[in-house]
Amino acid sequence: MVVSFIRTFILYFLIIIALRLTGKRQLGDLEPSELVVTIMISELAAVPMQDYAIPILSGIIPILTLVSLELIISCISYKSVKFRSVICGRPAVIIKDGRIIQSEMKKARLTLDELTESLRQWAVVDIKKVQYAILETNGQLSVIQKAECSPPTAKDMSVHVSEDPIPAIVINDGRLMSENLDSLGFDRSWVRTQLKSHNAKSVKDVYLLSADSKGNILFERKDSSK
């Protein structure tokens, strides 16, 4: 039991470190090479977790090898456009100026049902309103509507809009986030003032306290029923 726990513990953190090193994103955004490495790492880690007869190094060494290869491939892809196109492919223009490019649809083996479903996710139901629809190398469809069909922006309407500052969480479920407090330029006396103004005895009584550089505050007490 202890051996099983230790092996699992080591491999678990090794996978986390490996994925952090390779810069993994959400599964739907992975490039083909990244997806292959992710799947292979999970398979390699599962074997020594289940079979105690296999030395743990038999799982660690292949994982480290894959991570090293992925880092090397990423560096080469960063410097060479041709190499990247071979490994990851090229984006394909599926719709141009409201017309479907059937040859690209055939190359991508993309059906009309799949295309219309992806367009609906962009709130587009009329293909004629699409200027460009591009099938990215990660399999996602990017849609750019024609100018006359796009919602007007504040700039188009000559309206001045001030930028909203990003709020930072100062108290998170009874815990004081000192770094966020410092980034806002506030100190602990400010926190005590907020606690007093909201009739809270201590930080532990607060579920959420967030603020921004303009002084906008969101305060939520902890639910007493918990």
Short mmCIF file of C-alpha atoms in Angstrom, two decimals, residues 4 11 29 34 47-48 57 73 81 96-97 103 139 187 198 217 220:
data_model
loop_
_atom_site.label_atom_id
_atom_site.label_comp_id
_atom_site.label_asym_id
_atom_site.label_seq_id
_atom_site.Cartn_x
_atom_site.Cartn_y
_atom_site.Cartn_z
CA SER A 4 1.61 2.18 -4.34
CA LEU A 11 4.23 10.07 -11.12
CA ASP A 29 -6.72 24.08 -28.05
CA GLU A 34 0.86 18.42 -28.10
CA VAL A 47 1.54 1.38 -16.46
CA PRO A 48 4.01 1.69 -13.53
CA LEU A 57 12.15 4.55 -13.85
CA ILE A 73 9.95 20.52 -31.49
CA VAL A 81 7.50 28.26 -40.36
CA LYS A 96 -14.63 33.45 -48.11
CA ASP A 97 -16.89 36.42 -48.80
CA SER A 103 -12.34 22.00 -52.05
CA GLY A 139 -9.49 22.14 -35.11
CA ASP A 187 -2.66 48.22 3.46
CA HIS A 198 -19.50 45.97 6.92
CA ILE A 217 -15.78 47.23 -3.65
CA GLU A 220 -19.81 39.15 0.76
#
